[in-house]
Short mmCIF file of the C-alpha atoms (twelve columns), coordinates in Angstrom:
data_MODEL
# 
_entry.id   MODEL 
# 
loop_
_atom_site.group_PDB 
_atom_site.id 
_atom_site.type_symbol 
_atom_site.label_atom_id 
_atom_site.label_alt_id 
_atom_site.label_comp_id 
_atom_site.label_asym_id 
_atom_site.label_seq_id 
_atom_site.Cartn_x 
_atom_site.Cartn_y 
_atom_site.Cartn_z 
_atom_site.pdbx_PDB_model_num 
ATOM 1   C CA . MET A 1   0.109   -0.056  -0.027 1 
ATOM 2   C CA . THR A 2   1.032   3.559   -0.563 1 
ATOM 3   C CA . ILE A 3   0.939   6.387   1.747  1 
ATOM 4   C CA . GLU A 4   -2.143  7.826   0.156  1 
ATOM 5   C CA . ASP A 5   -3.933  4.283   0.308  1 
ATOM 6   C CA . ASP A 6   -3.058  4.187   4.095  1 
ATOM 7   C CA . ILE A 7   -4.390  7.806   4.524  1 
ATOM 8   C CA . VAL A 8   -7.594  6.670   2.812  1 
ATOM 9   C CA . PHE A 9   -7.754  3.536   5.072  1 
ATOM 10  C CA . LEU A 10  -7.058  5.630   8.185  1 
ATOM 11  C CA . GLN A 11  -10.159 7.929   7.375  1 
ATOM 12  C CA . ARG A 12  -12.381 4.873   7.764  1 
ATOM 13  C CA . VAL A 13  -11.351 4.889   11.655 1 
ATOM 14  C CA . ALA A 14  -13.957 7.095   13.163 1 
ATOM 15  C CA . VAL A 15  -11.683 8.652   15.784 1 
ATOM 16  C CA . LEU A 16  -8.695  9.091   13.566 1 
ATOM 17  C CA . ARG A 17  -10.802 10.636  10.606 1 
ATOM 18  C CA . ARG A 18  -11.552 13.670  12.897 1 
ATOM 19  C CA . LEU A 19  -7.886  14.500  13.022 1 
ATOM 20  C CA . GLY A 20  -7.719  15.570  9.477  1 
ATOM 21  C CA . ALA A 21  -5.792  14.541  6.489  1 
ATOM 22  C CA . PRO A 22  -2.468  16.312  7.312  1 
ATOM 23  C CA . ALA A 23  -2.358  14.514  10.723 1 
ATOM 24  C CA . LEU A 24  -3.417  11.204  9.124  1 
ATOM 25  C CA . ARG A 25  -0.492  11.485  6.597  1 
ATOM 26  C CA . ILE A 26  2.022   11.718  9.716  1 
ATOM 27  C CA . ILE A 27  0.405   8.658   11.329 1 
ATOM 28  C CA . ALA A 28  0.379   6.800   7.830  1 
ATOM 29  C CA . ILE A 29  4.092   7.682   7.522  1 
ATOM 30  C CA . GLY A 30  4.797   6.893   11.185 1 
ATOM 31  C CA . ALA A 31  2.819   3.728   11.689 1 
ATOM 32  C CA . GLU A 32  4.300   0.367   11.325 1 
ATOM 33  C CA . SER A 33  2.610   -2.579  9.496  1 
ATOM 34  C CA . TYR A 34  2.715   -6.167  11.141 1 
ATOM 35  C CA . SER A 35  1.561   -9.259  9.871  1 
ATOM 36  C CA . VAL A 36  -0.202  -11.573 12.488 1 
ATOM 37  C CA . GLU A 37  -0.797  -15.182 11.700 1 
ATOM 38  C CA . ALA A 38  -3.898  -16.875 12.643 1 
ATOM 39  C CA . GLY A 39  -3.861  -17.865 16.422 1 
ATOM 40  C CA . GLN A 40  -0.819  -15.540 17.161 1 
ATOM 41  C CA . LEU A 41  -1.127  -13.342 20.118 1 
ATOM 42  C CA . LEU A 42  -0.941  -9.686  19.502 1 
ATOM 43  C CA . PHE A 43  -1.168  -8.554  23.165 1 
ATOM 44  C CA . ALA A 44  -2.408  -9.923  26.542 1 
ATOM 45  C CA . ALA A 45  -4.630  -8.445  29.171 1 
ATOM 46  C CA . GLY A 46  -2.651  -6.888  32.002 1 
ATOM 47  C CA . GLU A 47  0.304   -5.811  29.625 1 
ATOM 48  C CA . VAL A 48  1.456   -2.116  29.629 1 
ATOM 49  C CA . ALA A 49  0.042   -0.567  26.419 1 
ATOM 50  C CA . ASP A 50  2.470   1.771   24.577 1 
ATOM 51  C CA . CYS A 51  0.527   1.769   21.449 1 
ATOM 52  C CA . ALA A 52  -2.792  1.266   19.433 1 
ATOM 53  C CA . TYR A 53  -3.422  -0.972  16.618 1 
ATOM 54  C CA . VAL A 54  -5.665  -0.487  13.575 1 
ATOM 55  C CA . VAL A 55  -6.957  -3.854  11.883 1 
ATOM 56  C CA . GLN A 56  -6.095  -3.408  8.281  1 
ATOM 57  C CA . ARG A 57  -6.846  -6.947  7.172  1 
ATOM 58  C CA . GLY A 58  -8.237  -10.062 8.658  1 
ATOM 59  C CA . SER A 59  -9.820  -10.177 12.089 1 
ATOM 60  C CA . ILE A 60  -8.719  -10.193 15.666 1 
ATOM 61  C CA . HIS A 61  -10.321 -11.956 18.706 1 
ATOM 62  C CA . LEU A 62  -10.728 -9.847  21.999 1 
ATOM 63  C CA . ARG A 63  -11.139 -11.666 25.046 1 
ATOM 64  C CA . PRO A 64  -11.443 -9.200  28.018 1 
ATOM 65  C CA . GLU A 65  -10.079 -9.911  31.537 1 
ATOM 66  C CA . ARG A 66  -13.520 -9.863  32.773 1 
ATOM 67  C CA . PRO A 67  -15.693 -12.352 31.112 1 
ATOM 68  C CA . ALA A 68  -18.845 -10.222 32.062 1 
ATOM 69  C CA . ASP A 69  -17.611 -7.759  29.524 1 
ATOM 70  C CA . GLY A 70  -18.089 -10.140 26.619 1 
ATOM 71  C CA . GLU A 71  -15.949 -11.135 23.877 1 
ATOM 72  C CA . LEU A 72  -15.431 -9.134  20.432 1 
ATOM 73  C CA . ILE A 73  -14.211 -9.556  16.942 1 
ATOM 74  C CA . ALA A 74  -12.210 -6.519  15.530 1 
ATOM 75  C CA . GLU A 75  -12.471 -6.379  11.890 1 
ATOM 76  C CA . PRO A 76  -10.775 -4.055  9.246  1 
ATOM 77  C CA . GLY A 77  -10.868 -0.408  10.316 1 
ATOM 78  C CA . SER A 78  -11.107 -1.325  14.219 1 
ATOM 79  C CA . LEU A 79  -8.867  0.664   16.385 1 
ATOM 80  C CA . LEU A 80  -7.448  -1.390  19.370 1 
ATOM 81  C CA . GLY A 81  -6.055  0.299   22.357 1 
ATOM 82  C CA . GLU A 82  -7.258  3.817   21.541 1 
ATOM 83  C CA . SER A 83  -6.618  5.266   25.177 1 
ATOM 84  C CA . ALA A 84  -2.984  3.943   24.962 1 
ATOM 85  C CA . LEU A 85  -2.324  6.677   22.355 1 
ATOM 86  C CA . LEU A 86  -2.635  9.524   25.009 1 
ATOM 87  C CA . SER A 87  -1.516  7.930   28.302 1 
ATOM 88  C CA . GLN A 88  0.042   4.691   29.756 1 
ATOM 89  C CA . THR A 89  -2.770  2.120   30.398 1 
ATOM 90  C CA . LEU A 90  -2.932  -1.592  30.861 1 
ATOM 91  C CA . ARG A 91  -4.409  -3.767  28.210 1 
ATOM 92  C CA . ARG A 92  -7.874  -4.775  29.337 1 
ATOM 93  C CA . ALA A 93  -8.257  -7.765  26.820 1 
ATOM 94  C CA . THR A 94  -6.212  -10.440 25.220 1 
ATOM 95  C CA . ALA A 95  -6.177  -9.926  21.324 1 
ATOM 96  C CA . THR A 96  -5.554  -13.093 19.196 1 
ATOM 97  C CA . ALA A 97  -5.611  -13.100 15.554 1 
ATOM 98  C CA . ARG A 98  -8.566  -15.191 14.216 1 
ATOM 99  C CA . GLU A 99  -7.050  -15.716 10.769 1 
ATOM 100 C CA . ASP A 100 -3.839  -14.288 8.945  1 
ATOM 101 C CA . SER A 101 -4.162  -10.514 9.669  1 
ATOM 102 C CA . ILE A 102 -2.399  -7.218  9.109  1 
ATOM 103 C CA . VAL A 103 -2.289  -4.510  11.851 1 
ATOM 104 C CA . LEU A 104 -1.005  -0.988  11.714 1 
ATOM 105 C CA . ARG A 105 0.880   -0.055  15.147 1 
ATOM 106 C CA . ILE A 106 0.601   3.480   16.169 1 
ATOM 107 C CA . SER A 107 3.062   4.322   18.780 1 
ATOM 108 C CA . ARG A 108 2.179   6.798   21.651 1 
ATOM 109 C CA . PRO A 109 5.245   8.763   21.198 1 
ATOM 110 C CA . MET A 110 4.740   9.297   17.523 1 
ATOM 111 C CA . PHE A 111 1.000   10.088  18.039 1 
ATOM 112 C CA . LEU A 112 1.826   12.693  20.764 1 
ATOM 113 C CA . LYS A 113 4.313   14.388  18.537 1 
ATOM 114 C CA . MET A 114 1.700   14.454  15.711 1 
ATOM 115 C CA . LEU A 115 -0.818  16.374  17.995 1 
ATOM 116 C CA . GLU A 116 2.121   18.935  19.008 1 
ATOM 117 C CA . ASN A 117 2.539   19.777  15.457 1 
ATOM 118 C CA . TYR A 118 -1.100  19.719  14.418 1 
ATOM 119 C CA . PRO A 119 -2.916  21.727  17.170 1 
ATOM 120 C CA . GLU A 120 -6.114  21.773  15.035 1 
ATOM 121 C CA . ALA A 121 -6.164  17.832  15.233 1 
ATOM 122 C CA . ALA A 122 -5.399  18.078  19.015 1 
ATOM 123 C CA . LEU A 123 -8.354  20.325  19.249 1 
ATOM 124 C CA . ARG A 124 -10.788 17.958  17.292 1 
ATOM 125 C CA . LEU A 125 -9.562  15.202  19.534 1 
ATOM 126 C CA . ARG A 126 -10.176 17.101  22.784 1 
ATOM 127 C CA . THR A 127 -13.522 18.051  21.546 1 
ATOM 128 C CA . LEU A 128 -14.431 14.377  20.895 1 
ATOM 129 C CA . ILE A 129 -13.074 13.220  24.210 1 
ATOM 130 C CA . GLY A 130 -15.193 16.153  25.941 1 
ATOM 131 C CA . SER A 131 -18.261 15.126  24.101 1 
ATOM 132 C CA . ARG A 132 -17.707 11.340  25.021 1 
ATOM 133 C CA . ALA A 133 -17.168 12.518  28.890 1 
ATOM 134 C CA . GLU A 134 -20.546 14.251  28.888 1 
ATOM 135 C CA . GLU A 135 -22.220 11.080  27.213 1 
ATOM 136 C CA . TRP A 136 -20.722 8.921   29.733 1 
ATOM 137 C CA . ALA A 137 -21.830 11.165  32.733 1 
ATOM 138 C CA . ARG A 138 -25.404 11.267  31.292 1 
ATOM 139 C CA . GLU A 139 -25.468 7.475   31.039 1 
ATOM 140 C CA . THR A 140 -24.047 7.229   34.734 1 
ATOM 141 C CA . GLU A 141 -26.844 9.612   35.791 1 
ATOM 142 C CA . ASN A 142 -29.336 7.526   34.097 1 
ATOM 143 C CA . VAL A 143 -28.361 4.450   35.656 1 
ATOM 144 C CA . ARG A 144 -28.113 6.115   39.075 1 
ATOM 145 C CA . ALA A 145 -31.641 7.481   38.531 1 
ATOM 146 C CA . ALA A 146 -32.844 4.022   37.696 1 
ATOM 147 C CA . LEU A 147 -31.272 2.338   40.715 1 
ATOM 148 C CA . THR A 148 -32.765 5.036   43.020 1 
ATOM 149 C CA . ARG A 149 -36.029 4.370   41.616 1 
ATOM 150 C CA . GLY A 150 -35.619 0.827   41.915 1 
ATOM 151 C CA . THR A 151 -36.011 -0.052  38.431 1 
ATOM 152 C CA . GLY A 152 -32.408 -0.890  37.711 1 
ATOM 153 C CA . PRO A 153 -31.109 -4.157  36.128 1 
ATOM 154 C CA . ARG A 154 -31.564 -7.089  38.504 1 
# 
């Protein structure tokens, strides 16, 4: 794939699309492409996360630390470990390739450097994070109200 192809691909990822084409060009140039064979571990729950991955081809099985969270399948265009782009976190799931796959590894240092150089991208990301925080607060309040009324999940 060319850099232009990678930019077009990265625009399919909702969070990254908001950054804009100039920022995506830097990510496309700095991201590392990895082949992951079927059954191969990409990362394990509890590991320190220093990067995010975008599934480019194939699919990745995600098994959370807490079984109650439910298992997921990440397909092309899925961003894995988004929070690791901004701060050091621990992986909350184990990721294993379901089939031969290709992932793009986006390192935190490269992503943060890109945000420094593209303040408009940083502002768009901050706006997205702010709107998500407001949504989570509303959802939390709805659950709290339901529990107070005694109509919450049993």
